[in-house]
């Protein structure tokens, strides 16, 4: 069952002023939470709390070893910033889960992998200077797709330099190009030896998605999930949490996510 996050959970990442703003517009039921991408509807505040609560529930049951792997299809809202919505994302459940993993479970090597067609800017830049959060993000080149960020020379800063891996790929990239990019991710993970893996597996990288221009097949998602599944059992006691993220062709998205779940179930 979905779990309703508390405002305290949301405050782990978002500021109170923004939370109040979402709450106010949620009661009104009209308008936008940003400059025109993220529409308001009645109950959007509660619906977005369920996204966060369910991802946190996944984290909790994995950390308590009730299960090894979790998947929250409504999660992965990786564009939301601390003070604003962005790109259809209201509250950033992935960022909140990362903070919870650090604070509640005192994890020191948290890995976030993002294969959504769009760069996960809300997560990537929020932890850009955090040496305990390792991020690998494969996305369509920002010159062609929202949010226009994620260049390959962005590797973290300060003590976190080298903890971030940004891999932009050109439009029309297929499975072969994806696997080539993911090989870099795998080498990165081998050096990280993560204590937990969070995967944002947005289905909008599949061919014929109406928003992006990539041409992955569902097998690309199975490939990534299988690799991460193996690495989770090698380094993090099997602890892996997937979040759905984007995907604007329902049939495509279903195929992508089914392949992720099947990869997790296949020993």
mmCIF file of C-alpha atoms in Angstrom:
data_model
loop_
_atom_site.group_PDB
_atom_site.id
_atom_site.type_symbol
_atom_site.label_atom_id
_atom_site.label_comp_id
_atom_site.label_asym_id
_atom_site.label_seq_id
_atom_site.Cartn_x
_atom_site.Cartn_y
_atom_site.Cartn_z
ATOM 1 C CA UNK A 1 0.000 0.000 0.000
ATOM 2 C CA UNK A 2 1.197 3.568 -0.621
ATOM 3 C CA UNK A 3 2.434 5.402 2.448
ATOM 4 C CA UNK A 4 1.716 9.061 3.247
ATOM 5 C CA UNK A 5 4.874 10.979 4.119
ATOM 6 C CA UNK A 6 4.804 13.467 6.970
ATOM 7 C CA UNK A 7 5.702 17.109 6.474
ATOM 8 C CA UNK A 8 8.792 16.345 8.533
ATOM 9 C CA UNK A 9 9.821 13.805 5.924
ATOM 10 C CA UNK A 10 9.405 16.371 3.167
ATOM 11 C CA UNK A 11 11.371 18.969 5.158
ATOM 12 C CA UNK A 12 14.414 16.705 4.987
ATOM 13 C CA UNK A 13 14.934 18.266 1.560
ATOM 14 C CA UNK A 14 12.334 20.969 0.830
ATOM 15 C CA UNK A 15 11.943 24.260 2.666
ATOM 16 C CA UNK A 16 8.763 25.079 4.603
ATOM 17 C CA UNK A 17 7.855 28.058 2.416
ATOM 18 C CA UNK A 18 7.644 25.824 -0.642
ATOM 19 C CA UNK A 19 5.703 23.126 1.237
ATOM 20 C CA UNK A 20 3.153 25.767 2.306
ATOM 21 C CA UNK A 21 2.916 26.996 -1.287
ATOM 22 C CA UNK A 22 2.087 23.500 -2.577
ATOM 23 C CA UNK A 23 -0.436 22.993 0.215
ATOM 24 C CA UNK A 24 -2.188 26.290 -0.576
ATOM 25 C CA UNK A 25 -2.451 25.666 -4.323
ATOM 26 C CA UNK A 26 -3.509 22.063 -3.721
ATOM 27 C CA UNK A 27 -6.636 23.318 -1.936
ATOM 28 C CA UNK A 28 -7.296 25.842 -4.708
ATOM 29 C CA UNK A 29 -6.864 23.219 -7.430
ATOM 30 C CA UNK A 30 -5.775 25.473 -10.312
ATOM 31 C CA UNK A 31 -2.606 27.060 -11.637
ATOM 32 C CA UNK A 32 0.983 25.883 -11.833
ATOM 33 C CA UNK A 33 3.617 25.069 -9.229
ATOM 34 C CA UNK A 34 6.379 26.426 -11.475
ATOM 35 C CA UNK A 35 6.638 28.428 -14.700
ATOM 36 C CA UNK A 36 4.176 26.278 -16.601
ATOM 37 C CA UNK A 37 5.400 22.666 -16.529
ATOM 38 C CA UNK A 38 3.859 21.331 -13.334
ATOM 39 C CA UNK A 39 0.072 21.814 -13.120
ATOM 40 C CA UNK A 40 -1.938 21.965 -9.926
ATOM 41 C CA UNK A 41 -4.937 19.754 -9.202
ATOM 42 C CA UNK A 42 -6.977 19.373 -6.038
ATOM 43 C CA UNK A 43 -5.097 17.045 -3.737
ATOM 44 C CA UNK A 44 -1.707 17.388 -5.445
ATOM 45 C CA UNK A 45 -0.140 17.981 -2.018
ATOM 46 C CA UNK A 46 -1.423 14.675 -0.622
ATOM 47 C CA UNK A 47 -0.694 12.776 -3.851
ATOM 48 C CA UNK A 48 2.906 14.008 -3.781
ATOM 49 C CA UNK A 49 3.251 13.019 -0.130
ATOM 50 C CA UNK A 50 2.323 9.468 -1.130
ATOM 51 C CA UNK A 51 5.180 9.469 -3.647
ATOM 52 C CA UNK A 52 7.677 10.404 -0.936
ATOM 53 C CA UNK A 53 6.211 8.112 1.701
ATOM 54 C CA UNK A 54 6.253 5.104 -0.580
ATOM 55 C CA UNK A 55 9.895 5.599 -1.566
ATOM 56 C CA UNK A 56 10.816 5.986 2.109
ATOM 57 C CA UNK A 57 8.869 2.825 2.889
ATOM 58 C CA UNK A 58 10.945 1.046 0.254
ATOM 59 C CA UNK A 59 14.098 2.315 1.927
ATOM 60 C CA UNK A 60 12.942 1.234 5.373
ATOM 61 C CA UNK A 61 11.925 -2.309 4.460
ATOM 62 C CA UNK A 62 15.119 -2.847 2.481
ATOM 63 C CA UNK A 63 17.286 -1.527 5.318
ATOM 64 C CA UNK A 64 15.417 -3.690 7.850
ATOM 65 C CA UNK A 65 16.000 -6.697 5.578
ATOM 66 C CA UNK A 66 12.305 -7.465 5.222
ATOM 67 C CA UNK A 67 13.008 -7.650 1.479
ATOM 68 C CA UNK A 68 16.138 -7.174 -0.634
ATOM 69 C CA UNK A 69 14.765 -5.053 -3.490
ATOM 70 C CA UNK A 70 11.993 -2.465 -3.754
ATOM 71 C CA UNK A 71 10.303 -0.730 -6.684
ATOM 72 C CA UNK A 72 8.105 2.353 -6.413
ATOM 73 C CA UNK A 73 6.630 3.098 -9.865
ATOM 74 C CA UNK A 74 5.258 6.503 -8.812
ATOM 75 C CA UNK A 75 8.641 7.629 -7.462
ATOM 76 C CA UNK A 76 11.748 9.112 -9.024
ATOM 77 C CA UNK A 77 10.610 12.738 -9.278
ATOM 78 C CA UNK A 78 14.150 13.937 -9.832
ATOM 79 C CA UNK A 79 13.651 17.510 -11.109
ATOM 80 C CA UNK A 80 12.126 19.085 -7.981
ATOM 81 C CA UNK A 81 14.430 21.499 -6.169
ATOM 82 C CA UNK A 82 14.455 22.420 -2.480
ATOM 83 C CA UNK A 83 12.436 25.561 -3.105
ATOM 84 C CA UNK A 84 10.424 24.748 -6.237
ATOM 85 C CA UNK A 85 8.670 22.229 -8.438
ATOM 86 C CA UNK A 86 10.073 21.501 -11.888
ATOM 87 C CA UNK A 87 9.444 19.214 -14.848
ATOM 88 C CA UNK A 88 6.228 17.571 -13.507
ATOM 89 C CA UNK A 89 7.965 16.879 -10.162
ATOM 90 C CA UNK A 90 6.515 18.313 -6.934
ATOM 91 C CA UNK A 91 8.527 16.705 -4.106
ATOM 92 C CA UNK A 92 11.865 15.027 -4.783
ATOM 93 C CA UNK A 93 11.431 11.588 -3.218
ATOM 94 C CA UNK A 94 14.844 10.407 -4.453
ATOM 95 C CA UNK A 95 16.658 13.267 -2.719
ATOM 96 C CA UNK A 96 14.632 12.750 0.458
ATOM 97 C CA UNK A 97 15.485 9.029 0.470
ATOM 98 C CA UNK A 98 19.190 9.827 0.063
ATOM 99 C CA UNK A 99 19.084 12.177 3.055
ATOM 100 C CA UNK A 100 17.145 9.615 5.106
ATOM 101 C CA UNK A 101 19.719 6.938 4.230
ATOM 102 C CA UNK A 102 22.447 9.248 5.530
ATOM 103 C CA UNK A 103 20.719 10.469 8.674
ATOM 104 C CA UNK A 104 18.638 7.515 9.863
ATOM 105 C CA UNK A 105 20.823 4.658 8.669
ATOM 106 C CA UNK A 106 24.198 6.448 8.719
ATOM 107 C CA UNK A 107 25.231 5.161 5.310
ATOM 108 C CA UNK A 108 28.472 6.639 3.960
ATOM 109 C CA UNK A 109 28.457 5.459 0.327
ATOM 110 C CA UNK A 110 25.064 5.996 -1.263
ATOM 111 C CA UNK A 111 24.780 5.387 -4.990
ATOM 112 C CA UNK A 112 22.101 7.008 -7.147
ATOM 113 C CA UNK A 113 21.873 5.838 -10.772
ATOM 114 C CA UNK A 114 19.573 7.704 -13.158
ATOM 115 C CA UNK A 115 18.763 6.349 -16.647
ATOM 116 C CA UNK A 116 15.765 8.601 -17.343
ATOM 117 C CA UNK A 117 16.050 10.401 -20.689
ATOM 118 C CA UNK A 118 16.172 13.705 -18.790
ATOM 119 C CA UNK A 119 19.096 14.742 -16.602
ATOM 120 C CA UNK A 120 18.183 14.343 -12.931
ATOM 121 C CA UNK A 121 19.201 17.886 -12.094
ATOM 122 C CA UNK A 122 17.281 18.161 -8.819
ATOM 123 C CA UNK A 123 19.267 15.285 -7.335
ATOM 124 C CA UNK A 124 22.565 15.849 -9.167
ATOM 125 C CA UNK A 125 23.132 19.462 -8.130
ATOM 126 C CA UNK A 126 21.640 19.152 -4.649
ATOM 127 C CA UNK A 127 24.397 16.695 -3.712
ATOM 128 C CA UNK A 128 27.086 18.050 -6.032
ATOM 129 C CA UNK A 129 29.439 18.811 -3.128
ATOM 130 C CA UNK A 130 28.496 15.798 -0.976
ATOM 131 C CA UNK A 131 31.302 13.188 -0.921
ATOM 132 C CA UNK A 132 28.995 10.494 0.498
ATOM 133 C CA UNK A 133 26.551 10.598 -2.408
ATOM 134 C CA UNK A 134 27.754 9.018 -5.647
ATOM 135 C CA UNK A 135 25.701 9.765 -8.757
ATOM 136 C CA UNK A 136 25.831 8.256 -12.246
ATOM 137 C CA UNK A 137 23.396 9.803 -14.730
ATOM 138 C CA UNK A 138 22.906 8.735 -18.371
ATOM 139 C CA UNK A 139 20.623 11.157 -20.219
ATOM 140 C CA UNK A 140 19.904 12.716 -23.589
ATOM 141 C CA UNK A 141 22.268 15.600 -24.287
ATOM 142 C CA UNK A 142 20.934 18.769 -22.668
ATOM 143 C CA UNK A 143 21.375 20.709 -25.911
ATOM 144 C CA UNK A 144 18.353 18.819 -27.229
ATOM 145 C CA UNK A 145 16.222 18.062 -24.176
ATOM 146 C CA UNK A 146 14.936 19.527 -20.896
ATOM 147 C CA UNK A 147 16.390 20.569 -18.474
ATOM 148 C CA UNK A 148 19.434 21.466 -20.593
ATOM 149 C CA UNK A 149 21.955 20.397 -17.960
ATOM 150 C CA UNK A 150 24.313 17.513 -17.253
ATOM 151 C CA UNK A 151 27.538 18.058 -19.173
ATOM 152 C CA UNK A 152 30.186 15.358 -18.987
ATOM 153 C CA UNK A 153 32.731 17.621 -17.288
ATOM 154 C CA UNK A 154 30.555 17.895 -14.153
ATOM 155 C CA UNK A 155 32.183 15.511 -11.665
ATOM 156 C CA UNK A 156 31.419 17.030 -8.280
ATOM 157 C CA UNK A 157 33.245 19.755 -6.395
ATOM 158 C CA UNK A 158 35.396 20.166 -3.330
ATOM 159 C CA UNK A 159 35.724 16.957 -1.345
ATOM 160 C CA UNK A 160 33.096 15.440 -3.655
ATOM 161 C CA UNK A 161 35.134 15.835 -6.827
ATOM 162 C CA UNK A 162 35.039 12.545 -8.711
ATOM 163 C CA UNK A 163 31.880 11.300 -6.992
ATOM 164 C CA UNK A 164 29.591 12.323 -9.865
ATOM 165 C CA UNK A 165 29.419 10.809 -13.342
ATOM 166 C CA UNK A 166 27.392 12.623 -16.000
ATOM 167 C CA UNK A 167 26.986 10.884 -19.365
ATOM 168 C CA UNK A 168 25.039 12.834 -22.010
ATOM 169 C CA UNK A 169 24.173 10.798 -25.114
ATOM 170 C CA UNK A 170 22.988 12.178 -28.471
ATOM 171 C CA UNK A 171 19.448 11.858 -29.846
ATOM 172 C CA UNK A 172 18.720 8.507 -31.533
ATOM 173 C CA UNK A 173 21.060 6.644 -29.185
ATOM 174 C CA UNK A 174 20.078 2.949 -29.272
ATOM 175 C CA UNK A 175 20.761 -0.058 -27.031
ATOM 176 C CA UNK A 176 24.338 -0.357 -28.231
ATOM 177 C CA UNK A 177 25.053 3.250 -27.297
ATOM 178 C CA UNK A 178 23.289 2.815 -23.958
ATOM 179 C CA UNK A 179 25.318 -0.283 -23.081
ATOM 180 C CA UNK A 180 28.524 1.530 -23.976
ATOM 181 C CA UNK A 181 27.555 4.361 -21.623
ATOM 182 C CA UNK A 182 26.511 1.919 -18.908
ATOM 183 C CA UNK A 183 29.895 0.217 -19.009
ATOM 184 C CA UNK A 184 31.294 3.508 -17.683
ATOM 185 C CA UNK A 185 28.671 3.419 -14.936
ATOM 186 C CA UNK A 186 29.637 -0.130 -14.002
ATOM 187 C CA UNK A 187 33.337 0.779 -13.728
ATOM 188 C CA UNK A 188 32.357 3.783 -11.614
ATOM 189 C CA UNK A 189 30.324 1.560 -9.271
ATOM 190 C CA UNK A 190 33.152 -0.934 -8.894
ATOM 191 C CA UNK A 191 35.285 1.885 -7.488
ATOM 192 C CA UNK A 192 32.486 3.178 -5.250
ATOM 193 C CA UNK A 193 31.507 -0.118 -3.523
ATOM 194 C CA UNK A 194 28.127 1.337 -2.498
ATOM 195 C CA UNK A 195 26.224 0.431 0.661
ATOM 196 C CA UNK A 196 22.900 0.929 -1.127
ATOM 197 C CA UNK A 197 21.805 1.550 -4.714
ATOM 198 C CA UNK A 198 18.938 3.815 -5.759
ATOM 199 C CA UNK A 199 17.843 3.533 -9.397
ATOM 200 C CA UNK A 200 15.709 6.059 -11.246
ATOM 201 C CA UNK A 201 14.525 4.103 -14.301
ATOM 202 C CA UNK A 202 12.392 6.566 -16.245
ATOM 203 C CA UNK A 203 10.848 4.862 -19.272
ATOM 204 C CA UNK A 204 11.140 7.892 -21.546
ATOM 205 C CA UNK A 205 14.358 6.624 -23.122
ATOM 206 C CA UNK A 206 12.434 4.046 -25.135
ATOM 207 C CA UNK A 207 11.960 4.543 -28.856
ATOM 208 C CA UNK A 208 8.892 6.606 -29.830
ATOM 209 C CA UNK A 209 8.499 8.341 -26.490
ATOM 210 C CA UNK A 210 6.637 11.576 -27.380
ATOM 211 C CA UNK A 211 8.959 13.816 -25.348
ATOM 212 C CA UNK A 212 12.505 12.468 -25.773
ATOM 213 C CA UNK A 213 14.497 11.422 -28.833
ATOM 214 C CA UNK A 214 16.285 8.272 -27.642
ATOM 215 C CA UNK A 215 15.747 4.831 -29.161
ATOM 216 C CA UNK A 216 16.343 2.288 -26.412
ATOM 217 C CA UNK A 217 14.460 -1.014 -26.386
ATOM 218 C CA UNK A 218 13.041 -2.553 -23.173
ATOM 219 C CA UNK A 219 16.120 -4.794 -23.138
ATOM 220 C CA UNK A 220 18.273 -1.771 -22.291
ATOM 221 C CA UNK A 221 16.356 -1.436 -19.015
ATOM 222 C CA UNK A 222 16.742 -5.144 -18.294
ATOM 223 C CA UNK A 223 20.476 -4.844 -19.003
ATOM 224 C CA UNK A 224 20.907 -1.941 -16.560
ATOM 225 C CA UNK A 225 18.755 -3.540 -13.866
ATOM 226 C CA UNK A 226 20.563 -6.890 -14.155
ATOM 227 C CA UNK A 227 23.950 -5.214 -13.820
ATOM 228 C CA UNK A 228 22.820 -3.173 -10.817
ATOM 229 C CA UNK A 229 21.176 -6.214 -9.267
ATOM 230 C CA UNK A 230 24.454 -8.125 -9.480
ATOM 231 C CA UNK A 231 26.410 -5.186 -8.057
ATOM 232 C CA UNK A 232 23.919 -4.781 -5.216
ATOM 233 C CA UNK A 233 24.478 -8.389 -4.184
ATOM 234 C CA UNK A 234 28.226 -7.898 -4.476
ATOM 235 C CA UNK A 235 28.522 -4.696 -2.446
ATOM 236 C CA UNK A 236 25.314 -3.715 -0.628
ATOM 237 C CA UNK A 237 23.787 -6.950 0.693
ATOM 238 C CA UNK A 238 21.313 -6.861 -2.194
ATOM 239 C CA UNK A 239 19.917 -3.474 -1.164
ATOM 240 C CA UNK A 240 18.508 -1.770 -4.245
ATOM 241 C CA UNK A 241 15.512 0.553 -4.609
ATOM 242 C CA UNK A 242 14.095 1.477 -8.005
ATOM 243 C CA UNK A 243 11.862 4.470 -8.717
ATOM 244 C CA UNK A 244 9.803 4.799 -11.883
ATOM 245 C CA UNK A 245 10.444 8.363 -12.991
ATOM 246 C CA UNK A 246 9.385 9.575 -16.437
ATOM 247 C CA UNK A 247 7.798 7.855 -19.411
ATOM 248 C CA UNK A 248 5.127 9.352 -21.659
ATOM 249 C CA UNK A 249 4.085 6.334 -23.719
ATOM 250 C CA UNK A 250 2.160 4.030 -21.343
ATOM 251 C CA UNK A 251 2.966 0.868 -23.312
ATOM 252 C CA UNK A 252 6.651 1.745 -23.478
ATOM 253 C CA UNK A 253 6.827 2.593 -19.808
ATOM 254 C CA UNK A 254 5.129 -0.639 -18.788
ATOM 255 C CA UNK A 255 7.655 -2.640 -20.799
ATOM 256 C CA UNK A 256 10.593 -0.759 -19.297
ATOM 257 C CA UNK A 257 9.445 -1.236 -15.713
ATOM 258 C CA UNK A 258 8.441 -4.880 -16.134
ATOM 259 C CA UNK A 259 11.951 -5.565 -17.386
ATOM 260 C CA UNK A 260 13.415 -3.858 -14.300
ATOM 261 C CA UNK A 261 11.254 -5.876 -11.915
ATOM 262 C CA UNK A 262 11.975 -9.146 -13.734
ATOM 263 C CA UNK A 263 15.699 -8.436 -13.565
ATOM 264 C CA UNK A 264 15.454 -7.980 -9.801
ATOM 265 C CA UNK A 265 13.547 -11.252 -9.441
ATOM 266 C CA UNK A 266 15.991 -13.245 -11.560
ATOM 267 C CA UNK A 267 18.820 -14.741 -9.483
#
